[in-house]
mmCIF file with all atom_site columns, C-alpha atoms in Angstrom:
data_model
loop_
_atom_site.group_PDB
_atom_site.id
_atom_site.type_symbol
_atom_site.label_atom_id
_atom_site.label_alt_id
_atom_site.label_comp_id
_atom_site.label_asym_id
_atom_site.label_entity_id
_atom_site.label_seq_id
_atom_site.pdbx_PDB_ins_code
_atom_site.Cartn_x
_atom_site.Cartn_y
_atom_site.Cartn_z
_atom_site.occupancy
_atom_site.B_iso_or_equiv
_atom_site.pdbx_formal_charge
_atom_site.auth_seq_id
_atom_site.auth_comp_id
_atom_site.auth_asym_id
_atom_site.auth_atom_id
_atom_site.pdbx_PDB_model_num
ATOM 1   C CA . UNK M 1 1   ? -30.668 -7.461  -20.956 1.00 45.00 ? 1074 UNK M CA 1
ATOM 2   C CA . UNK M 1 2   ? -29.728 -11.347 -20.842 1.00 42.00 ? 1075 UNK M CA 1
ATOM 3   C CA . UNK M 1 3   ? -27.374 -11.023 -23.992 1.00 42.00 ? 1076 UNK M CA 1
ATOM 4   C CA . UNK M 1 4   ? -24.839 -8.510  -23.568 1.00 44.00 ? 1077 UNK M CA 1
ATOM 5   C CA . UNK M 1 5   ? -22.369 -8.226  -26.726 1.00 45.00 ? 1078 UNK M CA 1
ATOM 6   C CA . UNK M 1 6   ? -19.137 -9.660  -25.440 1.00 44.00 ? 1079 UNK M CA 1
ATOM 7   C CA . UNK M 1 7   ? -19.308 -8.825  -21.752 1.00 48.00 ? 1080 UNK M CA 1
ATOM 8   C CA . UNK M 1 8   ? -19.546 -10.903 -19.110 1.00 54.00 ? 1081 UNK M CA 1
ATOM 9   C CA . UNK M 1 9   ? -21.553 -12.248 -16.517 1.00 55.00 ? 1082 UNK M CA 1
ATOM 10  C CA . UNK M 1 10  ? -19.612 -9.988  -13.577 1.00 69.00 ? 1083 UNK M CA 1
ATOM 11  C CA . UNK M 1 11  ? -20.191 -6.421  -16.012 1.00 74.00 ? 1084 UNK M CA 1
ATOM 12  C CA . UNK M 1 12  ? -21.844 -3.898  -13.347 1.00 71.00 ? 1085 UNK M CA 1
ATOM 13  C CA . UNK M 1 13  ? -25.011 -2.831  -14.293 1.00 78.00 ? 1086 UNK M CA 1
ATOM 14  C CA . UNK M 1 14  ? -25.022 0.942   -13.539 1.00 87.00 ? 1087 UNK M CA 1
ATOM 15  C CA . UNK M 1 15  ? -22.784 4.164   -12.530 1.00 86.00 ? 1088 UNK M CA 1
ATOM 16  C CA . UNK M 1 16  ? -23.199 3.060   -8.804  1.00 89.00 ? 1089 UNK M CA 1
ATOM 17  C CA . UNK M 1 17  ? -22.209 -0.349  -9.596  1.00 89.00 ? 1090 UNK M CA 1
ATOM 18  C CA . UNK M 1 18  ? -18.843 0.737   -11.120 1.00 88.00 ? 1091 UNK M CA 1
ATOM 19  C CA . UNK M 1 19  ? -18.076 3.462   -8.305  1.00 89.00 ? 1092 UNK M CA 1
ATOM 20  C CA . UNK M 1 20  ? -18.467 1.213   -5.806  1.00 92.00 ? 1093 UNK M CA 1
ATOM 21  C CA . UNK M 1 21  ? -16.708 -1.264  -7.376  1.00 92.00 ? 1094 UNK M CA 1
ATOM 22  C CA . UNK M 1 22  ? -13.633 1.797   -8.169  1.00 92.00 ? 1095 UNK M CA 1
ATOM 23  C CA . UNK M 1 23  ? -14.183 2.381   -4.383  1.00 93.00 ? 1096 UNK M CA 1
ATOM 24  C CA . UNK M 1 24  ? -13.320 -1.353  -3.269  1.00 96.00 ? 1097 UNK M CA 1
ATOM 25  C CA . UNK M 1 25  ? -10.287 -1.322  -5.947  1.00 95.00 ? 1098 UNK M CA 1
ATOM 26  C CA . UNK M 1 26  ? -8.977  1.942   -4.378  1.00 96.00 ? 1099 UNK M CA 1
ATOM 27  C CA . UNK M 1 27  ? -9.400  0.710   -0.605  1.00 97.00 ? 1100 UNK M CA 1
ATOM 28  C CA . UNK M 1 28  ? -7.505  -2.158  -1.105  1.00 97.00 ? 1101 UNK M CA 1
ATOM 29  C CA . UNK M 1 29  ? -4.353  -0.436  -2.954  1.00 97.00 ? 1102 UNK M CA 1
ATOM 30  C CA . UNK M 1 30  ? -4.308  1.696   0.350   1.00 97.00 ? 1103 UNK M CA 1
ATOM 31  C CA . UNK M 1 31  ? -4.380  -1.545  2.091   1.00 98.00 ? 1104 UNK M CA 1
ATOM 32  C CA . UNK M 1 32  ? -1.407  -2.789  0.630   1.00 98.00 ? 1105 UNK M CA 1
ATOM 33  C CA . UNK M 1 33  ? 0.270   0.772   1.184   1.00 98.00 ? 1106 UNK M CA 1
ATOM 34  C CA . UNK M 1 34  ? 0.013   0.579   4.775   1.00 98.00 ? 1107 UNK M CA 1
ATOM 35  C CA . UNK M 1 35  ? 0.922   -2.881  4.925   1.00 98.00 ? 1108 UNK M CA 1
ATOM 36  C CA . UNK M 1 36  ? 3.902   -2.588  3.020   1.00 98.00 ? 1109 UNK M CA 1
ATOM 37  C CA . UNK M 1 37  ? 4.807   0.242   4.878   1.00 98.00 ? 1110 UNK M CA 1
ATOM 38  C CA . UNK M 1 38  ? 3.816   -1.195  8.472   1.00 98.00 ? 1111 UNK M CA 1
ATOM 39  C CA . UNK M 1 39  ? 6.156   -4.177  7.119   1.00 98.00 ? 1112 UNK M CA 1
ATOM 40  C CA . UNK M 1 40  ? 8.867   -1.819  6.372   1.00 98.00 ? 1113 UNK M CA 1
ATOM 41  C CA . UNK M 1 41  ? 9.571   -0.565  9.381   1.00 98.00 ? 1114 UNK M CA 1
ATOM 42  C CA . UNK M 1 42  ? 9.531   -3.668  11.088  1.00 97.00 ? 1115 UNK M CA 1
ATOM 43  C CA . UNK M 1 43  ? 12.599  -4.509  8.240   1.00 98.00 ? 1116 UNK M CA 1
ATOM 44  C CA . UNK M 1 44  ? 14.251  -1.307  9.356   1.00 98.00 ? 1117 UNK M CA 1
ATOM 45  C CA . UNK M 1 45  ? 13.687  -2.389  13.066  1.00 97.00 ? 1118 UNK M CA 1
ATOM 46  C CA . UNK M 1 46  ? 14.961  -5.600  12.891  1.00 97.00 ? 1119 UNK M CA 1
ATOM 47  C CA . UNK M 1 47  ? 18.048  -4.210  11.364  1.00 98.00 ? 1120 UNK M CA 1
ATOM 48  C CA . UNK M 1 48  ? 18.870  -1.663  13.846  1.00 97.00 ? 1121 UNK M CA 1
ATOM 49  C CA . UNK M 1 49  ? 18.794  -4.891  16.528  1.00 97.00 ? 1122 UNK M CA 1
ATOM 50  C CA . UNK M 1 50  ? 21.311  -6.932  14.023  1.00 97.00 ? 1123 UNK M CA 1
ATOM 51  C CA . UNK M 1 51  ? 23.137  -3.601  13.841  1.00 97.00 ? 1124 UNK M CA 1
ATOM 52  C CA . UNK M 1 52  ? 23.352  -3.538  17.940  1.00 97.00 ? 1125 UNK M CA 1
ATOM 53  C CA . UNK M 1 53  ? 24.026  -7.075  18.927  1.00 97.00 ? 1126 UNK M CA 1
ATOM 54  C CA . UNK M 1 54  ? 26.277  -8.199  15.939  1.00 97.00 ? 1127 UNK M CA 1
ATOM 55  C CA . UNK M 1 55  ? 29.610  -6.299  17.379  1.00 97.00 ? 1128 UNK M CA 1
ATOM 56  C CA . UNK M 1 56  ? 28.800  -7.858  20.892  1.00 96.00 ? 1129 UNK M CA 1
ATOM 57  C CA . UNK M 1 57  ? 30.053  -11.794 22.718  1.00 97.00 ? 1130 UNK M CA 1
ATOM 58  C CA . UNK M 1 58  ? 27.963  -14.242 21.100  1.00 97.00 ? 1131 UNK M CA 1
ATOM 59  C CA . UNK M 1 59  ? 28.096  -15.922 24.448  1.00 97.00 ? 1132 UNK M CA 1
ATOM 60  C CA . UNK M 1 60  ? 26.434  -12.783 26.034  1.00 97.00 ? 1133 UNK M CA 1
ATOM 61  C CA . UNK M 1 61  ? 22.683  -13.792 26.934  1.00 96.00 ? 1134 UNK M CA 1
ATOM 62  C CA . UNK M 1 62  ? 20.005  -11.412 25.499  1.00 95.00 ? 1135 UNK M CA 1
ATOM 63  C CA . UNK M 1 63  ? 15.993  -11.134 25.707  1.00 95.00 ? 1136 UNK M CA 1
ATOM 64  C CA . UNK M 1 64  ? 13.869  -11.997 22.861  1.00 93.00 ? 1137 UNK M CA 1
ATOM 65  C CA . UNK M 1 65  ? 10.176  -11.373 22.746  1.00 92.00 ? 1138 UNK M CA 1
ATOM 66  C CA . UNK M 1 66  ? 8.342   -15.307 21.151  1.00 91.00 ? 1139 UNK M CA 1
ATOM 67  C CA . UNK M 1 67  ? 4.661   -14.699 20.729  1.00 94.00 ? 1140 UNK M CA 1
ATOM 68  C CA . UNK M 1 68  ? 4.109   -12.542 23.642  1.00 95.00 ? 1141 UNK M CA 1
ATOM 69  C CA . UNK M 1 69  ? 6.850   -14.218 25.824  1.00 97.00 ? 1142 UNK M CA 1
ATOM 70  C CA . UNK M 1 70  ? 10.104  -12.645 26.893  1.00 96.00 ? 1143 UNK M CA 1
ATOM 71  C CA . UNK M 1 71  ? 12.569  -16.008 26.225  1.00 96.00 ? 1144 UNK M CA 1
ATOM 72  C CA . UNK M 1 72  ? 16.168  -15.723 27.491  1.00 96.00 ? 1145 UNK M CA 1
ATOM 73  C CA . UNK M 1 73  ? 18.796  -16.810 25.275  1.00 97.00 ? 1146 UNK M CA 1
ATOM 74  C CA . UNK M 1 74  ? 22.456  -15.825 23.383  1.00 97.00 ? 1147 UNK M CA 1
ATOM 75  C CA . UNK M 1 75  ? 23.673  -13.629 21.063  1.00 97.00 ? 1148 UNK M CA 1
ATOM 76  C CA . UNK M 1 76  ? 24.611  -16.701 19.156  1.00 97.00 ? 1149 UNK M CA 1
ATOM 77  C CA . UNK M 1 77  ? 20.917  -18.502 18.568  1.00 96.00 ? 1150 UNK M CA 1
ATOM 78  C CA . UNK M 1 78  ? 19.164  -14.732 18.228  1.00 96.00 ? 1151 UNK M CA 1
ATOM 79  C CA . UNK M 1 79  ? 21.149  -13.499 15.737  1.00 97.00 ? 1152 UNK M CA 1
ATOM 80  C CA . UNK M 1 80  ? 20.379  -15.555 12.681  1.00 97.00 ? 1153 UNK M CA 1
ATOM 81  C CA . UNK M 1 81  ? 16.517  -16.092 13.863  1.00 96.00 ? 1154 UNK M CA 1
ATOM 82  C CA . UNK M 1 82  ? 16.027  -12.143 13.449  1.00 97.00 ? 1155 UNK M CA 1
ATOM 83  C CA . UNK M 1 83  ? 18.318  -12.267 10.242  1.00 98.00 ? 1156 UNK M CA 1
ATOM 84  C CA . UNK M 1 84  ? 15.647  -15.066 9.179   1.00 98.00 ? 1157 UNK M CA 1
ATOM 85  C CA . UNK M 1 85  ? 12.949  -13.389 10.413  1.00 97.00 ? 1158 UNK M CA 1
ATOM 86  C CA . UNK M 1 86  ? 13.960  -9.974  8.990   1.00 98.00 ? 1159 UNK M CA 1
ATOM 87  C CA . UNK M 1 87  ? 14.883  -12.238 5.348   1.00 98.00 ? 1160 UNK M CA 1
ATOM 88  C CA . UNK M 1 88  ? 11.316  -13.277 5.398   1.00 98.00 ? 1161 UNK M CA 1
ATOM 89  C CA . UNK M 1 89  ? 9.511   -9.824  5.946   1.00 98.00 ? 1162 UNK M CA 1
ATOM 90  C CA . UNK M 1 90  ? 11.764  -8.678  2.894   1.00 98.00 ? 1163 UNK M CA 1
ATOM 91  C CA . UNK M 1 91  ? 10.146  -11.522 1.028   1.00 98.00 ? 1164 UNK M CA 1
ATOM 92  C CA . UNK M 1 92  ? 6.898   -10.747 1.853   1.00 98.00 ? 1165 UNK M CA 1
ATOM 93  C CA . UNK M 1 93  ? 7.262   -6.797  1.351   1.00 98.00 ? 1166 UNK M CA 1
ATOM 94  C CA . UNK M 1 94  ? 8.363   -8.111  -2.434  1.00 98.00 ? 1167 UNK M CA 1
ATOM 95  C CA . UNK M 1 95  ? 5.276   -10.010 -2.612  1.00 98.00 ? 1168 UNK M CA 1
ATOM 96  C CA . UNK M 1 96  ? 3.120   -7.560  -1.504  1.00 98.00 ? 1169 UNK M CA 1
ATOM 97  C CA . UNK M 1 97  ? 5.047   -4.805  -3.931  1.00 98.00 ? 1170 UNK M CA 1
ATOM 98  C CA . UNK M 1 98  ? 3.960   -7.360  -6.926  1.00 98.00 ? 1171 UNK M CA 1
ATOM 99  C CA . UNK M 1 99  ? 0.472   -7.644  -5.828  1.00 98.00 ? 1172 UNK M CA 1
ATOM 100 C CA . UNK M 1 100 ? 0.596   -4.033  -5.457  1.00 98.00 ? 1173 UNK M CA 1
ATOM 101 C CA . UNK M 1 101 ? 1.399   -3.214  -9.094  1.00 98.00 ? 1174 UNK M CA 1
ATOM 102 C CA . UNK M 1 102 ? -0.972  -5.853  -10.398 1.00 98.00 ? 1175 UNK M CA 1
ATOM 103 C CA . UNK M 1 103 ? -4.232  -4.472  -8.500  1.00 97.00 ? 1176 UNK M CA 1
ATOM 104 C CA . UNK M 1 104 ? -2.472  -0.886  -9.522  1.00 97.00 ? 1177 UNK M CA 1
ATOM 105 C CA . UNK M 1 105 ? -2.876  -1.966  -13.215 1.00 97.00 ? 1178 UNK M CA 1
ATOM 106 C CA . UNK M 1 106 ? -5.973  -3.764  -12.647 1.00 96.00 ? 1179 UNK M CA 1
ATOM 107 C CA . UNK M 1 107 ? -7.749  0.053   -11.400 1.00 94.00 ? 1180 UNK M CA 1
ATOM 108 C CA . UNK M 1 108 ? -5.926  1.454   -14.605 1.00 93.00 ? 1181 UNK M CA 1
ATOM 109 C CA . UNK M 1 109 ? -7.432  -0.800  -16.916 1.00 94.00 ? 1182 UNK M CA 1
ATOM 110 C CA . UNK M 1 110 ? -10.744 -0.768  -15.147 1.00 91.00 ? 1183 UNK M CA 1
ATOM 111 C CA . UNK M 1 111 ? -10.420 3.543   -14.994 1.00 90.00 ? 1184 UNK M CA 1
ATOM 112 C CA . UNK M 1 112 ? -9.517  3.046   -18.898 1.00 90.00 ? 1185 UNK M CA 1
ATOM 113 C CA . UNK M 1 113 ? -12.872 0.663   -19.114 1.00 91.00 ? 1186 UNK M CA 1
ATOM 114 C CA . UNK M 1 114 ? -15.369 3.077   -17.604 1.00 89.00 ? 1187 UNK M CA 1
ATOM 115 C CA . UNK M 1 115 ? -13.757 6.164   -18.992 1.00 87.00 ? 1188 UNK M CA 1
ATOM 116 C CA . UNK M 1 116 ? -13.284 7.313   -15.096 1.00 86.00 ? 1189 UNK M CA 1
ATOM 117 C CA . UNK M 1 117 ? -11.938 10.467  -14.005 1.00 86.00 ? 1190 UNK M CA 1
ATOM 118 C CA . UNK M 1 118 ? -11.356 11.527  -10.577 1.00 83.00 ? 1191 UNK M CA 1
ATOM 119 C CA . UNK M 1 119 ? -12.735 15.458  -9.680  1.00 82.00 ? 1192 UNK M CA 1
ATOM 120 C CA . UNK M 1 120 ? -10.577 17.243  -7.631  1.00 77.00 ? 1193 UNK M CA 1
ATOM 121 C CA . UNK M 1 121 ? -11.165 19.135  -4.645  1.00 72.00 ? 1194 UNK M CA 1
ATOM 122 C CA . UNK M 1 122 ? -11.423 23.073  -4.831  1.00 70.00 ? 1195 UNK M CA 1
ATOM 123 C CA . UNK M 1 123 ? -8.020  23.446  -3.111  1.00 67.00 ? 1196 UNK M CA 1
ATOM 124 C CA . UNK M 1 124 ? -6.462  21.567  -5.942  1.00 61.00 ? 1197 UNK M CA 1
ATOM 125 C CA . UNK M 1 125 ? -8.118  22.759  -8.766  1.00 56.00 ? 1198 UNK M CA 1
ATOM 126 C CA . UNK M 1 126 ? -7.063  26.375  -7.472  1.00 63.00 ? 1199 UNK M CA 1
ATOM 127 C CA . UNK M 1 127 ? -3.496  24.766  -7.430  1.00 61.00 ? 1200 UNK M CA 1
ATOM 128 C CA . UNK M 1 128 ? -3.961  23.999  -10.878 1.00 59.00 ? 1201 UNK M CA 1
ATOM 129 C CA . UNK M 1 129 ? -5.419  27.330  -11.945 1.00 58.00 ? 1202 UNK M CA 1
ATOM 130 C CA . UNK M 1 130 ? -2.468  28.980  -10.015 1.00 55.00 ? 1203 UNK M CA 1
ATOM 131 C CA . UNK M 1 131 ? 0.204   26.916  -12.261 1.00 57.00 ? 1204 UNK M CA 1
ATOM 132 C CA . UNK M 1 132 ? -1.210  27.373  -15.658 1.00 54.00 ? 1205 UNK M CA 1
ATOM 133 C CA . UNK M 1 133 ? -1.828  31.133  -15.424 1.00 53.00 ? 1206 UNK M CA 1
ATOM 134 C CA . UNK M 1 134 ? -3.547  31.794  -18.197 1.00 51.00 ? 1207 UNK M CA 1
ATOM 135 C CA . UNK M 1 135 ? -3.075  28.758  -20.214 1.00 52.00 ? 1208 UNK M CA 1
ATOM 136 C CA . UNK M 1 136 ? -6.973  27.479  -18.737 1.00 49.00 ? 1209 UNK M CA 1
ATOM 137 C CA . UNK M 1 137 ? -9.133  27.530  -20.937 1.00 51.00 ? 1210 UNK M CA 1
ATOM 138 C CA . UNK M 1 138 ? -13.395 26.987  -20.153 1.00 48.00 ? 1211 UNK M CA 1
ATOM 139 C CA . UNK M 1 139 ? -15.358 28.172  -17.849 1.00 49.00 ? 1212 UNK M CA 1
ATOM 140 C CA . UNK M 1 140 ? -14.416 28.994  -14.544 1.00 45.00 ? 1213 UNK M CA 1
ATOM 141 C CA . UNK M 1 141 ? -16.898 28.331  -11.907 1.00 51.00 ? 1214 UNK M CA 1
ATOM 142 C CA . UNK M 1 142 ? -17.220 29.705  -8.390  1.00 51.00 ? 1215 UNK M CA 1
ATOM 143 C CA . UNK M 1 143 ? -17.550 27.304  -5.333  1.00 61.00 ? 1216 UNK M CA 1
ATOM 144 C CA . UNK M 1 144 ? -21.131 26.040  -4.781  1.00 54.00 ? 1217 UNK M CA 1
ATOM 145 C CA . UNK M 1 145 ? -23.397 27.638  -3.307  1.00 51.00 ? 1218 UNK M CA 1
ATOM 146 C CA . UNK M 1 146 ? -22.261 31.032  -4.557  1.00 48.00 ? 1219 UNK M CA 1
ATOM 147 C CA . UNK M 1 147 ? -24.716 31.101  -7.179  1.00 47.00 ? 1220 UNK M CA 1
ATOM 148 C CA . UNK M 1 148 ? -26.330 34.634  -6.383  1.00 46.00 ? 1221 UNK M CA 1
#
């Protein structure tokens, strides 16, 4: 097993290997789906606060919360730190979207690789059966268990 035609060093050696390995790839696109999302409505937060204290006196004093500390100050220095602040988190979220596709094409090419295919659930493949009506074509199998 030492000389493997063209692979490399990081090949896994068995079906485990590769699930495991499809596992990991999948866990961390959910990752950045919940991040991204998490980050998103922090975005839509900070806008409904620009959205509230824009039309107001920039000499009015307001409350802003600085790394667990409620800080007084005006209108007029809060505004443009949550525009930055809400800038940034846009910035990020575009980041994140690119790494996103990247590890999304990454699982593709690695699901292309391994020839993987992902078994649905009974509830879906009944779904599916429901749809095609008649178009199926195979053998259809009863749930487990149910063999006598």
């Amino acid at each position: 097993m030492s000389s493997k035609a063209g692979g490399d060093a990081n090949e896994p050696i068995n079906e485990q290997a590769v699930a495991n390995i499809y596992g990991t790839m999948r866990s961390e696109i959910n990752q950045y789906y919940s991040k991204i999302t998490e980050l998103e409505i922090e975005v839509s937060e900070h806008s409904l606060v620009i959205g509230a204290i824009t039309p107001l006196d920039p000499a009015r004093r307001c409350y802003r919360m600085i790394g667990g500390v409620l800080v007084e100050r005006t209108i007029k220095e809060v505004l443009p730190a949550v525009q930055r602040n809400k800038e940034g988190l846009e910035e990020v979220i575009s980041r994140m979207n690119e790494a996103l596709e990247r590890k999304k094409k990454e699982l593709s090419e690695f699901e292309a690789k391994y020839k993987i295919r992902i078994k649905k659930s009974d509830d879906a493949v009944k779904d599916d059966i429901g749809r095609k009506e008649g178009s199926a074509q195979g053998v259809l199998v009863g749930p487990a268990g149910a063999s006598e």
